[in-house]
mmCIF file of C-alpha atoms in Angstrom:
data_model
loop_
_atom_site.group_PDB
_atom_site.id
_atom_site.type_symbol
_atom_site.label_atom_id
_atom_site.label_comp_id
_atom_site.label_asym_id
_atom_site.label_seq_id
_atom_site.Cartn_x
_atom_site.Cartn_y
_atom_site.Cartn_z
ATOM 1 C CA UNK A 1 2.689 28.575 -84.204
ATOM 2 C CA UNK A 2 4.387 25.894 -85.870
ATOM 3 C CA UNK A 3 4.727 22.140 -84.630
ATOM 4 C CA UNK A 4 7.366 19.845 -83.823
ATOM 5 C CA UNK A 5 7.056 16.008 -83.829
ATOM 6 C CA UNK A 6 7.296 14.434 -80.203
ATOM 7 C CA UNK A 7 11.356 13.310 -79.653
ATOM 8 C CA UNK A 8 9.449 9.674 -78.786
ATOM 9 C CA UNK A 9 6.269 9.414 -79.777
ATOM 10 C CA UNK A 10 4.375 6.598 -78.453
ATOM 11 C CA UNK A 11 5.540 2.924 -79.012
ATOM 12 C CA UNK A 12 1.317 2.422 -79.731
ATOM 13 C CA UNK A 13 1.909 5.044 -82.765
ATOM 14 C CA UNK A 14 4.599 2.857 -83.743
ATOM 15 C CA UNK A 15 3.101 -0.304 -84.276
ATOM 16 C CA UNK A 16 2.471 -1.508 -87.588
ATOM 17 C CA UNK A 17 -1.085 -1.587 -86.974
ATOM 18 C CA UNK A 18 -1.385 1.434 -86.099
ATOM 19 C CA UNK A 19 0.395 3.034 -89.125
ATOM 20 C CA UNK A 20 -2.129 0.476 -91.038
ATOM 21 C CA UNK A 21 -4.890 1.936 -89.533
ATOM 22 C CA UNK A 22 -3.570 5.767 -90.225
ATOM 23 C CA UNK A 23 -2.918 4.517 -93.496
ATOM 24 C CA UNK A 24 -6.816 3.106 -94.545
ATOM 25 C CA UNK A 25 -8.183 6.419 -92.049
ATOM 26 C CA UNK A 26 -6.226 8.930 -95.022
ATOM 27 C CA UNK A 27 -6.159 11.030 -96.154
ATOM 28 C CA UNK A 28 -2.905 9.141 -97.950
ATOM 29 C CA UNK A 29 -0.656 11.706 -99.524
ATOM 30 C CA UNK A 30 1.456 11.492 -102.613
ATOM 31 C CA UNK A 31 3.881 9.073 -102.814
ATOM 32 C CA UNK A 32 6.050 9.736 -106.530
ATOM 33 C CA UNK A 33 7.854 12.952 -105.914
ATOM 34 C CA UNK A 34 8.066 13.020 -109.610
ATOM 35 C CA UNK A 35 4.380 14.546 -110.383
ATOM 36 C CA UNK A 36 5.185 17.001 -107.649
ATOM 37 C CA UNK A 37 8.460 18.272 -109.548
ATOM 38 C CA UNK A 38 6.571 18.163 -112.900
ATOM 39 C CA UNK A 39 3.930 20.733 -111.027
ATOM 40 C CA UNK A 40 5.980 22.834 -108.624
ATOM 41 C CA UNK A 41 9.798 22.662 -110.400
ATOM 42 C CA UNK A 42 11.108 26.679 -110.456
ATOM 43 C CA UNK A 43 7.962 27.774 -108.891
ATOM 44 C CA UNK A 44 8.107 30.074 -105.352
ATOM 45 C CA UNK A 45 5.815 27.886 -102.223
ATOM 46 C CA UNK A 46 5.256 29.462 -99.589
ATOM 47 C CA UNK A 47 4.790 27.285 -96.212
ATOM 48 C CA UNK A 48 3.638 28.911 -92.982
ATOM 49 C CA UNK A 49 4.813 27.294 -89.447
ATOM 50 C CA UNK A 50 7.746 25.796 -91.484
ATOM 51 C CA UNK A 51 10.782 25.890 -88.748
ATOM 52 C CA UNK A 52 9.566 22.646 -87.033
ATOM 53 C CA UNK A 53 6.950 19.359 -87.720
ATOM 54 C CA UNK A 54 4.505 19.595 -90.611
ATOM 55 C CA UNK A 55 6.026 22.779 -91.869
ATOM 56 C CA UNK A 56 8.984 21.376 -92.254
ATOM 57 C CA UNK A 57 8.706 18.352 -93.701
ATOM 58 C CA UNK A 58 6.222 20.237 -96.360
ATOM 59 C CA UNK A 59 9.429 22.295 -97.090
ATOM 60 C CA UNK A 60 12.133 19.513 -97.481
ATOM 61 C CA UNK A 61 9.510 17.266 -99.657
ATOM 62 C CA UNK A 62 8.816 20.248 -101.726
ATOM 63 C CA UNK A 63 12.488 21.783 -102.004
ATOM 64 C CA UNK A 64 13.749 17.989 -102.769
ATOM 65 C CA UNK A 65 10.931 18.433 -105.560
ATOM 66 C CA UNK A 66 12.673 21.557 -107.665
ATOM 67 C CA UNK A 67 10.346 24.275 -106.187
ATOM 68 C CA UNK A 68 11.970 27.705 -104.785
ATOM 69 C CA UNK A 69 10.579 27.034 -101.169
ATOM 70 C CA UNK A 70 9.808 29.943 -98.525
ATOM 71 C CA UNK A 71 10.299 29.188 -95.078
ATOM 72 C CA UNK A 72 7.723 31.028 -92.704
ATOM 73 C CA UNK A 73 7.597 30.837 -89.517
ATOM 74 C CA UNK A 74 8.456 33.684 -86.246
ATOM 75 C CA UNK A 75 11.963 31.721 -85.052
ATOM 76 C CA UNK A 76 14.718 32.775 -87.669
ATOM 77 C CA UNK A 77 17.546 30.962 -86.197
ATOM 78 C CA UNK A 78 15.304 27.719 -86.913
ATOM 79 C CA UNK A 79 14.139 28.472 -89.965
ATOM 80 C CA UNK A 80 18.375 29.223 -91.355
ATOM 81 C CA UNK A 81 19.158 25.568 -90.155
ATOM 82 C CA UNK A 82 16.436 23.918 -92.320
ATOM 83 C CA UNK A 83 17.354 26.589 -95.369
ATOM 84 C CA UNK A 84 20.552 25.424 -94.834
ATOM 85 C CA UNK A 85 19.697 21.955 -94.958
ATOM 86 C CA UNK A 86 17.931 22.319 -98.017
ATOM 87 C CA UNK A 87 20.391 24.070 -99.350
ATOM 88 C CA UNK A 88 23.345 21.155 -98.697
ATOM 89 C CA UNK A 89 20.373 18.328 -100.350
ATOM 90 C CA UNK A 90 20.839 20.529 -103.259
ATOM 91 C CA UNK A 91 17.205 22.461 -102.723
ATOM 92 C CA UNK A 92 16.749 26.107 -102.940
ATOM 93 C CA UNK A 93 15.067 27.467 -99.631
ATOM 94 C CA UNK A 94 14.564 31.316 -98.368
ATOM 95 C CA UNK A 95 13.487 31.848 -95.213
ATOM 96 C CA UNK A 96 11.970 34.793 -93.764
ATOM 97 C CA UNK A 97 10.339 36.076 -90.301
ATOM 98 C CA UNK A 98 6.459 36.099 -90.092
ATOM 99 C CA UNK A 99 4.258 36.703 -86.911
ATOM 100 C CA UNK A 100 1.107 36.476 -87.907
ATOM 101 C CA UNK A 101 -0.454 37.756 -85.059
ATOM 102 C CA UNK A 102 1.267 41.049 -86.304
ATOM 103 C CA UNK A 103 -0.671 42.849 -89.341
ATOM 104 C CA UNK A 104 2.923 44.659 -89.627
ATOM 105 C CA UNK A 105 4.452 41.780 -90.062
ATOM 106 C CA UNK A 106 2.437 40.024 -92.439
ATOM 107 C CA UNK A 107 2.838 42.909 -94.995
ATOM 108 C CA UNK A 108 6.022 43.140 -94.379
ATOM 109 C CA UNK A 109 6.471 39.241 -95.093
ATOM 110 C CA UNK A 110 4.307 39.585 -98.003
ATOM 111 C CA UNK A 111 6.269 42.836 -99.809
ATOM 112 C CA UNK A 112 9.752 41.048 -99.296
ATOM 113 C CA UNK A 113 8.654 37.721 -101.017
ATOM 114 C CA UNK A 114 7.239 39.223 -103.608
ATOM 115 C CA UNK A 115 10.386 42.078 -103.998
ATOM 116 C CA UNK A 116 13.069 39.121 -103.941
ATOM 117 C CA UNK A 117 11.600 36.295 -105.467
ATOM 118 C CA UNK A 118 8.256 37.654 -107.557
ATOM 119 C CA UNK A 119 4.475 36.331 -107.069
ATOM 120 C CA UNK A 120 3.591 33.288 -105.656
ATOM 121 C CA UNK A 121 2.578 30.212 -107.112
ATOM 122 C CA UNK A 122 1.126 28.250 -103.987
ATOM 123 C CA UNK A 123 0.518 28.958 -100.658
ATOM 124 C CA UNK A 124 0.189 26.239 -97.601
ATOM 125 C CA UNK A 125 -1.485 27.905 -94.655
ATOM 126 C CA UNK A 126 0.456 25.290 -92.329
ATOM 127 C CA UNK A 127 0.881 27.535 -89.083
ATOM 128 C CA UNK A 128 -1.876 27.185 -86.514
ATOM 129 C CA UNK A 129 -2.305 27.790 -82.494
ATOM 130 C CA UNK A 130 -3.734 24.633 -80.783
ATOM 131 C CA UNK A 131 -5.471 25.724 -77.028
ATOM 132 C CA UNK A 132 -7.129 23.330 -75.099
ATOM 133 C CA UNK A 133 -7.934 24.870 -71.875
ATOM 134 C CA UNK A 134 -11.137 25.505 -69.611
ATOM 135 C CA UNK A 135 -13.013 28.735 -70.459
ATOM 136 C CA UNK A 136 -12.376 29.721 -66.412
ATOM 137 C CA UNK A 137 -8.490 29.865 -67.131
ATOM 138 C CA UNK A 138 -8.755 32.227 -69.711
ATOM 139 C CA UNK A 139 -10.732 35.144 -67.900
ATOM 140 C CA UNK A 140 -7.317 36.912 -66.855
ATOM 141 C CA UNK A 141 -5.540 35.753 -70.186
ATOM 142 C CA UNK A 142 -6.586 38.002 -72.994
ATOM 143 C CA UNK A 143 -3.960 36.468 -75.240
ATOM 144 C CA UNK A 144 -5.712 33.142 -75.681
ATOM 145 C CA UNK A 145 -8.113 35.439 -77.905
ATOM 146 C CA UNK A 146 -5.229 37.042 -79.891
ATOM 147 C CA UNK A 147 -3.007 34.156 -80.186
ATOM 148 C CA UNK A 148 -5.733 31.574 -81.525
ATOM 149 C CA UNK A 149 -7.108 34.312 -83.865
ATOM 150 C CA UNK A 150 -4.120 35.764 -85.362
ATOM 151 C CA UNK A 151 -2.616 32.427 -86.080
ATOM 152 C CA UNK A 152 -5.586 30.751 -86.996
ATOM 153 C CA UNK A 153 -7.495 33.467 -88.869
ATOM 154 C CA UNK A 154 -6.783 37.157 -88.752
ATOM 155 C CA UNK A 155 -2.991 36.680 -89.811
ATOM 156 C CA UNK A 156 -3.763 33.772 -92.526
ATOM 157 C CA UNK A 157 -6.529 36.248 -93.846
ATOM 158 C CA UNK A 158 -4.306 39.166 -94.289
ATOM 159 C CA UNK A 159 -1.633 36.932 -96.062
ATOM 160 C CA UNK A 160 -4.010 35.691 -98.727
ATOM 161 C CA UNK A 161 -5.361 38.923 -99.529
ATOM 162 C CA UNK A 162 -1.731 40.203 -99.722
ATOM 163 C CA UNK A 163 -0.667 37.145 -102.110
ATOM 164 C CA UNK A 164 -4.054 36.438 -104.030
ATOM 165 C CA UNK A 165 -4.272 40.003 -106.018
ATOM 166 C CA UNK A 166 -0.720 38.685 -107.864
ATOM 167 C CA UNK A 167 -2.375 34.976 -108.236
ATOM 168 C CA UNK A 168 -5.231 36.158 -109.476
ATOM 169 C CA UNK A 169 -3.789 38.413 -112.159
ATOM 170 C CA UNK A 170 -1.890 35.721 -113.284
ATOM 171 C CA UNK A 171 -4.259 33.380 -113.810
ATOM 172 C CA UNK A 172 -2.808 30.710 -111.795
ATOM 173 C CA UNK A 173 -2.226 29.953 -107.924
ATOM 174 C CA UNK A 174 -2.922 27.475 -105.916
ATOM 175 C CA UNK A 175 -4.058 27.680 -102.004
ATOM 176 C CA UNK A 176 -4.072 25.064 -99.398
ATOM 177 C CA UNK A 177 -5.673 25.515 -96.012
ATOM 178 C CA UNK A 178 -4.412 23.124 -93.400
ATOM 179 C CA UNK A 179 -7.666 23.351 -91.208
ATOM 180 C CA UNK A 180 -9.409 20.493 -88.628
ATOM 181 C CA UNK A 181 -11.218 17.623 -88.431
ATOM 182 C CA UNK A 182 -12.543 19.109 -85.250
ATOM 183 C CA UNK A 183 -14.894 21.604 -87.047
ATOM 184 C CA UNK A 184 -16.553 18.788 -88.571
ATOM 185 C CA UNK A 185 -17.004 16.841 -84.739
ATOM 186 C CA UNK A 186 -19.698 17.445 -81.915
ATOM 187 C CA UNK A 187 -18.848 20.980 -80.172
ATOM 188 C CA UNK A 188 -16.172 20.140 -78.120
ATOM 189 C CA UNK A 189 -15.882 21.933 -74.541
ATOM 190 C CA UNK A 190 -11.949 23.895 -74.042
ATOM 191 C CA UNK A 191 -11.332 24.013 -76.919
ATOM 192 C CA UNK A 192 -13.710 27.328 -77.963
ATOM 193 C CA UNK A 193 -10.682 29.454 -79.206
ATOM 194 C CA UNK A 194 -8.789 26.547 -81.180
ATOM 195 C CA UNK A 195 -12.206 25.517 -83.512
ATOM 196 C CA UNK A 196 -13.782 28.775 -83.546
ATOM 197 C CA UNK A 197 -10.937 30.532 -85.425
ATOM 198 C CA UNK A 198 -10.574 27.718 -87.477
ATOM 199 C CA UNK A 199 -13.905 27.394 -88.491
ATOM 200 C CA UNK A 200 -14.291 31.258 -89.471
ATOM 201 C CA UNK A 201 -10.820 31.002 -91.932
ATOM 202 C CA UNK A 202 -12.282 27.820 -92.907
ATOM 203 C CA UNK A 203 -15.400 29.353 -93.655
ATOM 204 C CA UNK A 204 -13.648 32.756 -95.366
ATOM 205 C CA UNK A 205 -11.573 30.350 -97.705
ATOM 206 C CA UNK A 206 -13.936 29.130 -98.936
ATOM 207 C CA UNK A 207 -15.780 31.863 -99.837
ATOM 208 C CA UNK A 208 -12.916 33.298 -101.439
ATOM 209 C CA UNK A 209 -12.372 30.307 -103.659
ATOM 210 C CA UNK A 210 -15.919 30.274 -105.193
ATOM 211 C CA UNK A 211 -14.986 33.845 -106.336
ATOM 212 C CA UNK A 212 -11.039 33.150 -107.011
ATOM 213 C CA UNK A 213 -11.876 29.753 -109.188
ATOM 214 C CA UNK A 214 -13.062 31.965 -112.474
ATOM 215 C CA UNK A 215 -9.579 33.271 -112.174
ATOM 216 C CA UNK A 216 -7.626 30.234 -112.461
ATOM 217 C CA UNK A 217 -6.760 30.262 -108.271
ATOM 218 C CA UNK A 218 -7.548 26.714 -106.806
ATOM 219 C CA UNK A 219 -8.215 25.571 -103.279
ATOM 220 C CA UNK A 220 -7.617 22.867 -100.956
ATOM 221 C CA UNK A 221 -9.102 22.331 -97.575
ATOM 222 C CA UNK A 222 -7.062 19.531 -95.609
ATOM 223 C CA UNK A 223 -9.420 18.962 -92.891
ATOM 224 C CA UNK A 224 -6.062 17.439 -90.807
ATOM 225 C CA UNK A 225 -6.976 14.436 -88.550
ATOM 226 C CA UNK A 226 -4.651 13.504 -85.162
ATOM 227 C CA UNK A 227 -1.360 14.573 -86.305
ATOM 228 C CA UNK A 228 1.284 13.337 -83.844
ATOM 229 C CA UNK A 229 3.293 16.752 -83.582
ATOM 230 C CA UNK A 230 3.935 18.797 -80.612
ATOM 231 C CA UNK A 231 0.430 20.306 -80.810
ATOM 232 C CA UNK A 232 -0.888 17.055 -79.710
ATOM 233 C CA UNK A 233 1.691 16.170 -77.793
ATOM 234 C CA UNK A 234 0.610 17.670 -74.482
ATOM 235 C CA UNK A 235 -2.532 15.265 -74.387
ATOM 236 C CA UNK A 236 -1.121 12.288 -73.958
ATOM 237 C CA UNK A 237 -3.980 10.086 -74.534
ATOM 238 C CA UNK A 238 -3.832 11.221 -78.199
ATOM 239 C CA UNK A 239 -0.313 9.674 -78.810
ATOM 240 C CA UNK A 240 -1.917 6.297 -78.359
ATOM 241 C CA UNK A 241 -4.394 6.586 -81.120
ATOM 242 C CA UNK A 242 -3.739 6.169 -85.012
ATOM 243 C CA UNK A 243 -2.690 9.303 -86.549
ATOM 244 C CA UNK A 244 -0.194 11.017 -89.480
ATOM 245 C CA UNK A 245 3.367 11.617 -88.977
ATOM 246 C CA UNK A 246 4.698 15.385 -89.821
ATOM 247 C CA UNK A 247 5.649 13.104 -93.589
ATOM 248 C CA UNK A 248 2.634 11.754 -94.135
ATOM 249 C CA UNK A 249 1.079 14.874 -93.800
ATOM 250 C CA UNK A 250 3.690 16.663 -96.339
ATOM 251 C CA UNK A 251 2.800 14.247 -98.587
ATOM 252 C CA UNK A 252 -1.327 14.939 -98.297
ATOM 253 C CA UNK A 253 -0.508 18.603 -98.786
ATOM 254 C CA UNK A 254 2.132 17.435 -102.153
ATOM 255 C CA UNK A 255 -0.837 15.780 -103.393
ATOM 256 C CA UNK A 256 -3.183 18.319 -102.826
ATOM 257 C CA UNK A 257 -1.095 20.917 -104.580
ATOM 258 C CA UNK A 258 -0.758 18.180 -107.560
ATOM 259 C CA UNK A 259 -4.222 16.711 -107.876
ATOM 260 C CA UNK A 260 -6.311 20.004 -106.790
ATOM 261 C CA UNK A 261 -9.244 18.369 -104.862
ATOM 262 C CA UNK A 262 -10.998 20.837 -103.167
ATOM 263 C CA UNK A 263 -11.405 18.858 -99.668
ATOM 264 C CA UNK A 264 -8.922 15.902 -97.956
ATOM 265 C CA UNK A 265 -10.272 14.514 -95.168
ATOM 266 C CA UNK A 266 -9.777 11.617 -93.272
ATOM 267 C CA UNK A 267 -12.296 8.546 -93.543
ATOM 268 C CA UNK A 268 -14.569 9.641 -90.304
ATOM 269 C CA UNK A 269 -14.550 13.794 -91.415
ATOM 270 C CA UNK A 270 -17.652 14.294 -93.704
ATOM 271 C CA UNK A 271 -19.716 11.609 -92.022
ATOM 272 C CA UNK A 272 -18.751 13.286 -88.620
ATOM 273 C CA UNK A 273 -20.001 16.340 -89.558
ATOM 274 C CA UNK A 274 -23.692 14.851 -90.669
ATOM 275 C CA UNK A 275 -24.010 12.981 -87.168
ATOM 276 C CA UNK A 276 -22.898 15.948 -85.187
ATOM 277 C CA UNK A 277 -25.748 18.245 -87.186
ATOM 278 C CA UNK A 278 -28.563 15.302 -87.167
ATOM 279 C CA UNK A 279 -27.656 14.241 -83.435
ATOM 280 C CA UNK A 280 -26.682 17.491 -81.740
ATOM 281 C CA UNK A 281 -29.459 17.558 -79.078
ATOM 282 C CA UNK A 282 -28.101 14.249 -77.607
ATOM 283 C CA UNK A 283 -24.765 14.333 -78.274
ATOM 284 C CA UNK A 284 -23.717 18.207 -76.715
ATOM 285 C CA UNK A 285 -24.741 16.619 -73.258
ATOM 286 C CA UNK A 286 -22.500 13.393 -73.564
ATOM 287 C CA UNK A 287 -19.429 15.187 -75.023
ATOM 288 C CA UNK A 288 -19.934 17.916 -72.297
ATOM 289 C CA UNK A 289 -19.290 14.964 -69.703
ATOM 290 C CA UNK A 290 -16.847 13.198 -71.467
ATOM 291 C CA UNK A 291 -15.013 16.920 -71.521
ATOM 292 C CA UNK A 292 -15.412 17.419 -68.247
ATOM 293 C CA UNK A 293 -13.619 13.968 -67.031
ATOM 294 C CA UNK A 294 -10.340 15.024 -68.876
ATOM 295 C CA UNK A 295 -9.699 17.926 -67.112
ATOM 296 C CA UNK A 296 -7.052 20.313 -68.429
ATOM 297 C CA UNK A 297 -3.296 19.974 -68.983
ATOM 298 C CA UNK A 298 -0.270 20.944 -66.582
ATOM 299 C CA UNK A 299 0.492 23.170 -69.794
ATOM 300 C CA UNK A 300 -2.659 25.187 -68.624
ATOM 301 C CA UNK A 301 -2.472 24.570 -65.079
ATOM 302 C CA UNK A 302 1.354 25.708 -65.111
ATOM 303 C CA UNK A 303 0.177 29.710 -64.835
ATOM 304 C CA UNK A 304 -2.024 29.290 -62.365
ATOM 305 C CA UNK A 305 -1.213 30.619 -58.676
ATOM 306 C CA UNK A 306 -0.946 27.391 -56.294
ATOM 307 C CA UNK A 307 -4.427 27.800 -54.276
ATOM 308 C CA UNK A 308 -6.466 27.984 -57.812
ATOM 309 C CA UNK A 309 -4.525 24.766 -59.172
ATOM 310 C CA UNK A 310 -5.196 22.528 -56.261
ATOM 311 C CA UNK A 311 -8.749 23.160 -56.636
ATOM 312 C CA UNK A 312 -8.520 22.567 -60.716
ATOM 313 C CA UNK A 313 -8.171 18.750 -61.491
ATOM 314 C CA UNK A 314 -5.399 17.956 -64.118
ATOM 315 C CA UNK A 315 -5.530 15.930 -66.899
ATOM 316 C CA UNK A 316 -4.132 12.429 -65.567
ATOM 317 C CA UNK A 317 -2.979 11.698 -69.033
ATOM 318 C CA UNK A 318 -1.550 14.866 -69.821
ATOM 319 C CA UNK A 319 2.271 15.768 -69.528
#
């Protein structure tokens, strides 16, 4: 559930132009730790999918910051090594199991936090499952549906409603939803279990903000553009184009938590989303070709018997 940055990432990602052109796309992040330790110093963050990638950078910026960071993720082992990391930088880190695709577990999670280390101040839905895979591939594979929606809905759901009552009494709180960019595009073919849970959390947060707002609870949606991580990294025609680094992104969700906005997106996301509503007659047809030239990944094609993936094309620019 949580994401790792590529061990070489494209030299095209690289280049200085292409970190220019990440840079004007945005959203840019925060860039003087300072106003981040003047809001977060002694307070308890909680970061989801924090053992690897966005997670984890989140955690380091924030610990290096003053706040009392929890590490989240399902991987213990991994999430020790960057508590103990922390921990040497002079940070104060706690990490602790969560599988959100467990209701168990998310109470569980929830109860301890609040046990060892009180309520929490802010909460950075960061974990997320990423499928892109052809509807026909999923027939025999009911955990597509549970993976995609626990991570990406049922399990961040359950952990807000288990953190927001404390929030809420308090008067203070802050939430930040790491959603897509992709729920604001053209509906994209393969990749019907990825948006569609995002969209419905996306959709629920929201919600619950217009309601939490009167009691001093803020929210920020970071409608995330390409971030090069291992999510992406399986489509290799994605490393080529301009996109955030796992730091950049830390620093979007540090200035979220610090400025409040209640949307980051990059350049192309709120424009996006007007074309794809004006123009969706016309443009459903073209994506549904462009889709269907890409094929799927070796990643999907990997649990396939041999017969079925000789007669499935895969993705020439997938790894």
């Amino acid at each position: 559930m949580s994401d790792v940055l590529p061990s070489r990432p494209s030299r095209i990602v690289e280049t200085p132009l292409a970190r220019a052109a990440a840079w004007l796309i945005g959203p840019r992040g925060l860039r003087d730790q300072a106003a981040l330790r003047r809001e977060v110093e002694g307070k308890v963050v909680v970061i989801t999918g924090a053992s690897y990638g966005v997670g984890e950078a989140t955690a380091k910026w924030f610990a290096g910051a003053g706040a009392r960071v929890v590490l989240a993720a399902r991987t213990m082992s991994r999430l020790r090594e960057i508590a103990d990391e922390i921990t040497a930088a002079g940070g104060e880190a706690h990490p602790y199991r969560l599988d959100l695709t467990s209701a168990e577990s998310v109470s569980e999670f929830a109860a301890s936090v609040r046990y060892d280390l009180g309520e929490v101040d802010v909460l950075i839905h960061n974990a997320g499952k990423s499928l892109r895979r052809s509807i026909h591939l999923s027939y025999d594979r009911p955990k597509d549906i549970t993976a995609t929606s626990g991570a990406n809905y049922l399990g961040p759901m359950r952990l807000t409603l288990a953190l927001l009552p404390g929030m809420r009494a308090r008067g203070s709180g802050h939430i930040v939803n790491v959603s897509t960019v992709g729920i604001m595009f053209p509906n994209a073919p393969k990749w019907g279990f990825y948006l569609s849970s995002k969209l419905a959390f996306d959709w629920w947060m929201r919600a619950v903000g217009a309601e939490a707002r009167a009691d001093g609870v803020t929210l920020t949606t970071f409608y995330a553009g390409l971030l090069h991580t291992r999510m992406s990294a399986p489509s290799r025609w994605m490393r080529v184009l301009p996109g955030q680094t796992p730091q950049d992104a830390a620093q979007v969700l540090a200035k979220a938590v610090v400025n409040k906005p209640r949307t980051m997106t990059p350049l192309y996301g709120f424009p996006s989303a007007v074309f794809a509503t004006l123009f969706r007659i016309p443009l459903e047809p073209l994506v549904e070709r462009i889709f269907g030239r890409l094929g799927d990944t070796q990643a999907s094609l990997a649990r396939l018997t041999p017969p079925a993936a000789k007669q499935t094309r895969v993705d020439a620019h997938a790894h």
